[in-house]
Coordinates of C-alpha atoms in Angstrom, one line a residue:
M1 CA -46.2 33.8 28.6
A2 CA -42.9 32.2 29.3
D3 CA -40.3 31.6 26.6
S4 CA -39.7 28.0 27.8
G5 CA -42.0 26.7 25.2
S6 CA -43.6 24.2 27.5
S7 CA -47.4 23.8 27.9
F8 CA -48.7 24.8 31.3
N9 CA -51.7 23.1 32.9
A10 CA -52.9 25.1 35.9
S11 CA -55.1 22.2 37.1
S12 CA -52.2 19.8 37.3
V13 CA -48.9 21.4 38.2
D14 CA -45.8 19.3 38.7
L15 CA -43.8 21.5 41.1
D16 CA -40.7 19.4 40.6
N17 CA -40.5 19.7 36.8
T18 CA -42.5 22.9 36.0
P19 CA -40.3 25.9 35.4
L20 CA -40.9 28.7 38.0
V21 CA -41.3 31.2 35.2
D22 CA -44.4 29.4 33.9
I23 CA -46.1 29.6 37.2
I24 CA -45.3 33.2 37.8
C25 CA -46.4 34.2 34.3
Y26 CA -49.6 32.2 34.6
L27 CA -50.5 34.0 37.8
N28 CA -49.8 37.4 36.2
E29 CA -52.1 36.6 33.3
S30 CA -55.1 36.2 35.6
G31 CA -56.8 39.4 34.2
N32 CA -58.1 42.5 36.0
D33 CA -60.7 42.7 38.8
Y34 CA -63.1 45.2 37.3
D35 CA -66.5 44.8 39.0
D36 CA -68.9 46.9 37.0
R37 CA -69.3 49.8 39.5
L38 CA -69.3 52.2 36.7
G39 CA -70.7 55.2 38.7
L40 CA -68.0 55.0 41.2
H41 CA -65.3 54.8 38.6
I42 CA -66.7 57.8 36.8
A43 CA -66.8 59.7 40.1
S44 CA -63.1 58.9 40.6
I45 CA -62.3 60.6 37.3
F46 CA -63.8 63.9 38.5
V47 CA -62.6 63.7 42.1
I48 CA -59.0 63.2 41.0
L49 CA -59.3 65.8 38.3
V50 CA -60.6 68.5 40.6
V51 CA -58.4 67.8 43.6
S52 CA -55.1 67.1 41.9
T53 CA -55.5 70.0 39.5
A54 CA -56.4 72.5 42.2
V55 CA -53.4 71.4 44.3
T56 CA -51.1 71.6 41.3
F57 CA -52.2 75.2 40.6
F58 CA -51.8 76.4 44.2
P59 CA -48.0 77.2 44.2
V60 CA -48.3 78.9 40.8
L61 CA -51.2 81.0 42.0
A62 CA -49.4 81.8 45.2
T63 CA -46.5 83.4 43.3
R64 CA -48.4 85.1 40.5
I65 CA -51.8 86.2 41.8
R66 CA -51.1 89.1 44.3
R67 CA -54.6 89.5 45.6
L68 CA -54.8 86.0 47.0
K69 CA -52.4 87.1 49.7
I70 CA -51.0 83.6 50.3
P71 CA -48.8 83.6 53.5
L72 CA -45.2 83.1 52.7
S73 CA -44.9 80.2 55.2
V74 CA -47.8 78.4 53.4
Y75 CA -46.0 78.8 50.1
L76 CA -42.7 77.5 51.5
F77 CA -44.4 74.5 53.1
A78 CA -46.1 73.6 49.7
R79 CA -42.8 74.1 47.8
Y80 CA -40.6 71.9 50.0
F81 CA -43.2 69.4 50.9
G82 CA -43.6 68.9 47.1
A83 CA -39.9 68.5 46.7
G84 CA -39.9 65.7 49.3
V85 CA -42.9 64.1 47.5
I86 CA -40.9 64.0 44.2
I87 CA -38.0 62.2 45.8
A88 CA -40.2 59.6 47.5
T89 CA -42.1 59.1 44.3
A90 CA -38.8 58.2 42.5
F91 CA -37.7 55.5 44.9
V92 CA -41.0 54.1 46.4
H93 CA -43.6 54.7 43.7
L94 CA -41.5 54.2 40.6
L95 CA -38.3 52.1 41.2
D96 CA -40.0 49.5 43.4
P97 CA -42.9 48.9 40.9
A98 CA -40.3 48.7 38.1
Y99 CA -38.6 45.8 40.0
E100 CA -42.0 44.1 40.4
A101 CA -42.7 44.5 36.7
I102 CA -39.4 43.6 35.1
G103 CA -37.1 42.8 38.0
P104 CA -35.3 39.4 38.5
A105 CA -38.2 37.8 40.4
S106 CA -40.9 38.9 37.9
C107 CA -42.4 37.0 34.9
V108 CA -40.5 39.3 32.5
G109 CA -37.3 39.2 34.5
L110 CA -37.2 35.4 34.3
T111 CA -37.5 35.2 30.5
G112 CA -35.3 35.8 27.5
G113 CA -32.8 38.7 27.6
W114 CA -34.5 40.2 30.7
S115 CA -33.1 37.4 32.8
T116 CA -29.5 38.2 32.0
Y117 CA -29.3 41.5 33.9
S118 CA -31.1 43.6 36.5
W119 CA -32.7 46.1 34.2
P120 CA -34.6 48.5 36.5
P121 CA -31.5 50.2 38.1
A122 CA -29.7 50.1 34.8
I123 CA -32.5 51.9 33.0
A124 CA -32.9 54.4 35.8
L125 CA -29.2 55.1 35.8
S126 CA -29.2 55.7 32.1
S127 CA -32.2 58.0 32.4
A128 CA -30.5 60.0 35.1
M129 CA -27.3 60.4 33.2
I130 CA -29.1 61.4 30.0
I131 CA -31.1 64.0 32.0
F132 CA -27.8 65.3 33.5
L133 CA -26.4 65.6 29.9
L134 CA -29.4 67.5 28.7
D135 CA -29.4 69.8 31.7
F136 CA -25.6 70.5 31.3
L137 CA -26.1 71.2 27.6
A138 CA -28.9 73.6 28.3
E139 CA -26.8 75.4 30.9
Y140 CA -23.8 75.5 28.5
Y141 CA -26.0 76.9 25.6
V142 CA -27.3 79.7 27.8
E143 CA -23.8 80.5 29.1
K144 CA -22.3 80.7 25.6
H145 CA -25.3 82.3 23.9
Y146 CA -25.6 85.1 26.5
G147 CA -22.0 85.3 27.7
L148 CA -23.0 84.2 31.2
A149 CA -20.2 83.6 33.7
H150 CA -20.7 80.3 35.5
S151 CA -19.5 80.4 39.1
P152 CA -18.0 77.4 40.8
V153 CA -21.0 76.6 42.9
E154 CA -24.0 78.1 41.1
N155 CA -24.9 80.1 38.1
I156 CA -26.2 83.5 39.3
I157 CA -26.9 86.7 37.5
T158 CA -25.9 90.0 39.1
D159 CA -25.8 93.5 37.9
A160 CA -23.0 96.1 38.2
P161 CA -22.3 97.6 41.7
G162 CA -24.4 100.5 42.8
A163 CA -27.9 99.4 41.9
N164 CA -29.0 99.3 45.5
G165 CA -26.0 100.5 47.4
N166 CA -24.5 97.1 48.3
G167 CA -23.3 95.9 44.9
T168 CA -26.3 94.2 43.5
N169 CA -29.6 95.0 41.9
P170 CA -32.6 93.4 43.7
H171 CA -34.7 93.5 40.6
A172 CA -32.3 91.8 38.2
S173 CA -30.1 89.5 40.3
H174 CA -30.6 85.8 40.8
M175 CA -33.1 85.3 38.0
H176 CA -31.0 82.3 36.9
L177 CA -30.9 80.7 40.3
H178 CA -33.0 77.5 40.7
S179 CA -34.0 78.6 44.2
A180 CA -36.5 81.0 45.7
D181 CA -34.4 81.6 48.8
Q182 CA -32.6 84.9 48.5
D183 CA -31.2 87.3 51.1
E184 CA -31.9 90.7 49.5
Q185 CA -34.7 93.2 50.3
T186 CA -37.8 93.6 48.1
K187 CA -41.0 95.5 48.4
D188 CA -42.8 94.1 45.4
I189 CA -43.6 90.5 46.3
N190 CA -46.6 88.3 45.6
L191 CA -46.7 86.7 49.0
V192 CA -47.7 88.3 52.3
P193 CA -46.2 87.8 55.8
V194 CA -47.9 85.4 58.2
S195 CA -48.7 88.2 60.6
K196 CA -48.8 92.0 60.5
G197 CA -45.6 92.2 62.5
E198 CA -43.6 90.0 60.3
K199 CA -41.5 91.8 57.7
F200 CA -40.1 90.3 54.5
D201 CA -36.5 89.5 55.5
S202 CA -35.1 89.4 52.0
D203 CA -35.4 85.7 51.2
Y204 CA -37.7 85.7 48.2
E205 CA -36.8 88.5 45.9
E206 CA -37.0 86.1 42.9
L207 CA -40.7 85.5 43.5
A208 CA -41.5 89.1 42.8
H209 CA -40.3 89.1 39.2
L210 CA -41.5 85.9 37.6
V211 CA -43.0 87.4 34.4
G212 CA -41.4 90.0 32.1
D213 CA -39.2 90.5 29.1
S214 CA -35.9 91.4 30.6
E215 CA -32.7 89.6 29.5
E216 CA -32.4 88.0 32.9
I217 CA -35.8 86.4 32.6
Q218 CA -35.1 85.1 29.1
K219 CA -31.9 83.5 30.3
A220 CA -33.5 81.9 33.3
F221 CA -36.5 80.6 31.3
R222 CA -34.3 78.9 28.7
S223 CA -32.1 77.4 31.3
Q224 CA -34.8 76.1 33.6
I225 CA -37.8 75.2 31.5
S226 CA -36.1 72.2 29.8
A227 CA -35.3 70.6 33.2
F228 CA -38.9 71.1 34.3
L229 CA -40.4 69.7 31.1
V230 CA -38.3 66.5 31.7
L231 CA -39.6 66.4 35.3
E232 CA -43.3 66.6 34.2
F233 CA -42.7 64.1 31.4
G234 CA -41.4 61.6 34.0
V235 CA -44.3 62.2 36.4
I236 CA -46.9 61.9 33.6
F237 CA -45.5 58.5 32.5
H238 CA -46.3 57.3 36.0
S239 CA -49.7 59.0 36.1
V240 CA -50.8 57.2 32.9
I241 CA -50.0 53.8 34.3
I242 CA -51.7 54.2 37.6
G243 CA -54.7 55.8 35.9
L244 CA -55.1 52.7 33.7
N245 CA -54.8 50.4 36.7
L246 CA -57.5 52.3 38.7
G247 CA -59.8 52.3 35.7
V248 CA -59.8 48.4 35.6
A249 CA -59.6 47.9 39.4
G250 CA -62.5 46.5 41.4
G251 CA -63.5 45.3 44.8
D252 CA -61.2 45.9 47.7
D253 CA -58.4 47.0 45.3
F254 CA -60.5 49.9 44.0
N255 CA -61.7 50.8 47.5
T256 CA -58.1 51.1 48.6
L257 CA -56.6 52.6 45.5
F258 CA -59.1 55.4 45.0
P259 CA -58.6 57.4 48.2
V260 CA -54.9 56.7 48.2
L261 CA -54.5 57.9 44.6
V262 CA -56.4 61.1 45.4
F263 CA -53.6 61.9 47.9
H264 CA -50.9 60.4 45.7
Q265 CA -51.8 62.6 42.7
S266 CA -52.4 65.7 44.8
F267 CA -49.0 65.4 46.4
E268 CA -47.2 64.8 43.1
G269 CA -49.1 67.8 41.7
L270 CA -47.9 69.9 44.6
G271 CA -44.3 69.0 43.6
I272 CA -44.9 69.8 40.0
G273 CA -46.6 73.2 40.8
A274 CA -43.9 74.1 43.4
R275 CA -41.1 73.5 40.9
L276 CA -42.9 75.4 38.2
S277 CA -43.8 78.3 40.5
V278 CA -40.3 79.8 40.6
I279 CA -39.4 79.5 37.0
P280 CA -39.3 83.1 35.4
I281 CA -41.6 83.2 32.4
P282 CA -41.3 85.7 29.4
T283 CA -44.5 87.6 28.7
K284 CA -45.2 85.7 25.5
W285 CA -45.1 82.4 27.4
K286 CA -47.1 83.6 30.4
W287 CA -49.8 81.1 29.6
L288 CA -47.4 78.1 29.8
P289 CA -47.5 77.5 33.6
W290 CA -51.3 77.2 33.5
V291 CA -51.2 74.8 30.6
L292 CA -48.5 72.6 32.1
C293 CA -50.4 72.4 35.4
L294 CA -53.6 71.5 33.6
A295 CA -51.8 68.9 31.5
Y296 CA -50.7 67.1 34.7
G297 CA -54.2 67.4 36.2
L298 CA -55.9 65.9 33.1
T299 CA -53.5 63.0 32.6
T300 CA -54.7 60.6 35.3
P301 CA -58.5 61.2 34.8
I302 CA -58.0 60.6 31.0
S303 CA -56.1 57.4 31.8
I304 CA -58.8 56.2 34.1
A305 CA -61.4 56.8 31.4
I306 CA -59.2 54.8 28.9
G307 CA -58.9 52.1 31.5
L308 CA -62.7 52.0 31.8
G309 CA -63.1 51.7 28.1
L310 CA -60.6 48.8 27.9
H311 CA -61.7 47.0 31.1
N312 CA -62.7 43.9 29.1
T313 CA -59.2 43.6 27.5
Y314 CA -56.7 45.5 29.5
N315 CA -54.6 43.5 32.0
G316 CA -52.0 45.5 33.8
N317 CA -50.2 42.3 34.8
S318 CA -49.8 40.9 31.3
Y319 CA -46.4 40.3 29.9
T320 CA -46.6 43.2 27.5
A321 CA -48.1 45.6 30.0
S322 CA -45.4 44.6 32.5
V323 CA -42.6 45.4 30.1
V324 CA -44.1 48.8 29.2
S325 CA -44.8 49.8 32.7
G326 CA -41.5 48.5 34.1
V327 CA -39.5 50.4 31.5
L328 CA -41.4 53.6 31.8
D329 CA -41.3 53.4 35.6
S330 CA -37.5 52.9 35.5
I331 CA -37.1 55.8 33.1
S332 CA -39.3 58.1 35.2
A333 CA -37.4 57.0 38.4
G334 CA -34.1 58.1 36.9
I335 CA -35.6 61.4 35.9
L336 CA -37.1 62.1 39.3
I337 CA -34.1 61.0 41.2
Y338 CA -31.9 63.4 39.3
T339 CA -34.4 66.2 39.4
G340 CA -35.3 65.8 43.1
L341 CA -31.7 65.4 44.4
V342 CA -30.0 67.9 42.1
E343 CA -32.5 70.4 40.9
M344 CA -34.4 70.7 44.2
L345 CA -32.1 69.7 47.0
A346 CA -28.6 70.4 46.0
R347 CA -29.3 73.7 44.3
D348 CA -31.6 75.0 47.0
F349 CA -29.8 73.9 50.1
L350 CA -26.2 73.0 49.3
F351 CA -25.0 75.1 46.3
N352 CA -27.1 78.2 46.8
P353 CA -24.8 81.0 48.0
N354 CA -27.9 83.1 48.7
R355 CA -29.7 80.6 50.9
T356 CA -31.6 82.2 53.7
T357 CA -29.9 82.5 57.1
N358 CA -33.2 82.7 58.9
K359 CA -33.1 79.6 61.2
K360 CA -36.9 79.4 61.6
R361 CA -37.4 79.5 57.9
L362 CA -34.7 76.9 57.2
A363 CA -36.3 74.7 59.8
L364 CA -39.7 75.1 58.1
M365 CA -38.2 74.2 54.7
L366 CA -36.4 71.1 56.1
V367 CA -39.4 69.9 58.1
S368 CA -41.7 70.3 55.1
L369 CA -39.2 68.4 52.9
Y370 CA -38.9 65.4 55.2
L371 CA -42.7 65.4 55.9
G372 CA -43.5 65.3 52.2
C373 CA -40.9 62.5 51.7
G374 CA -42.1 60.5 54.6
I375 CA -45.8 60.8 53.9
M376 CA -45.4 59.9 50.2
A377 CA -43.2 56.9 51.1
L378 CA -45.9 55.8 53.5
I379 CA -48.6 56.0 50.8
G380 CA -46.4 53.5 48.9
R381 CA -47.7 50.9 51.3
W382 CA -51.0 50.9 49.4
A383 CA -50.3 52.3 46.0

């Protein structure tokens, strides 16, 4: 409980003399609300497993399984809706709960060294800057190792003039770009137009060449996979915590959390799958996207099962649990803020010299982005 050393008697509280920290910590130690509805809790494991895993796989399937014939507009919606979800998750679903767990008004934040500083933003800032350093070092390594020239606005691979008559090779260019929005023609693509009359207008050349053993794919994979693994690492942290909390929830809390978390985990999974879907993968690693999608899909159901097993002892509001969840949420918030704003928005929209000029497609991308961000922020009202 509190570090004040005073004994706290909940049945007789002297509001004038009792430290506020004792009251807050006592209320946090009230235990969980598990209500023995075992069947419903078990059902939640399988519902979240199936739904969130399927949604996470969708963007990867759309770019790698040709016979599914996923409309290009559907893929774009999923990709940029997912990007908006990641950004909203960072601010609403991670940073805000971190303040509740270890912020200045919390039990933890009023005790010991936690009371001397506002730690959630400091931890998130440190996390974001560390991720930036790792991202930069990965880019620097690829540049030095492969002799890749780094342009002022974006690292982009191009072949010698003459490959297709306009100075670039559509099958080798842009493999290192973090975006799927190109302006070169391609015939070999895994997505189909929305209607028979719509032609591919050159925007998604990268999606046609996501697996292979070319030097361009090797470079792109080494540059991008580390940033993605950090992103998934941050999201999984969060998924573990909310899974444990759902496993021990009961009554009205469970009735609200269960459906909300189905959407919550599905939307986050869409962001994970969308980001993974455009990372070129060498042939020997072609199994990796499926394993990474499955790892995300399994995380929350396993955490719910662990929460069920610990329902007699686990209290998500205890001092120790608050410290752990607050620190992990702050770390994850920093990771997702950097990834969402830099890897997804800045590189796709601002610093992409080959961004599509199709106004309708740009509108679809922006509307999807803001819709994902807005809906995920709204879900934060309940979870």
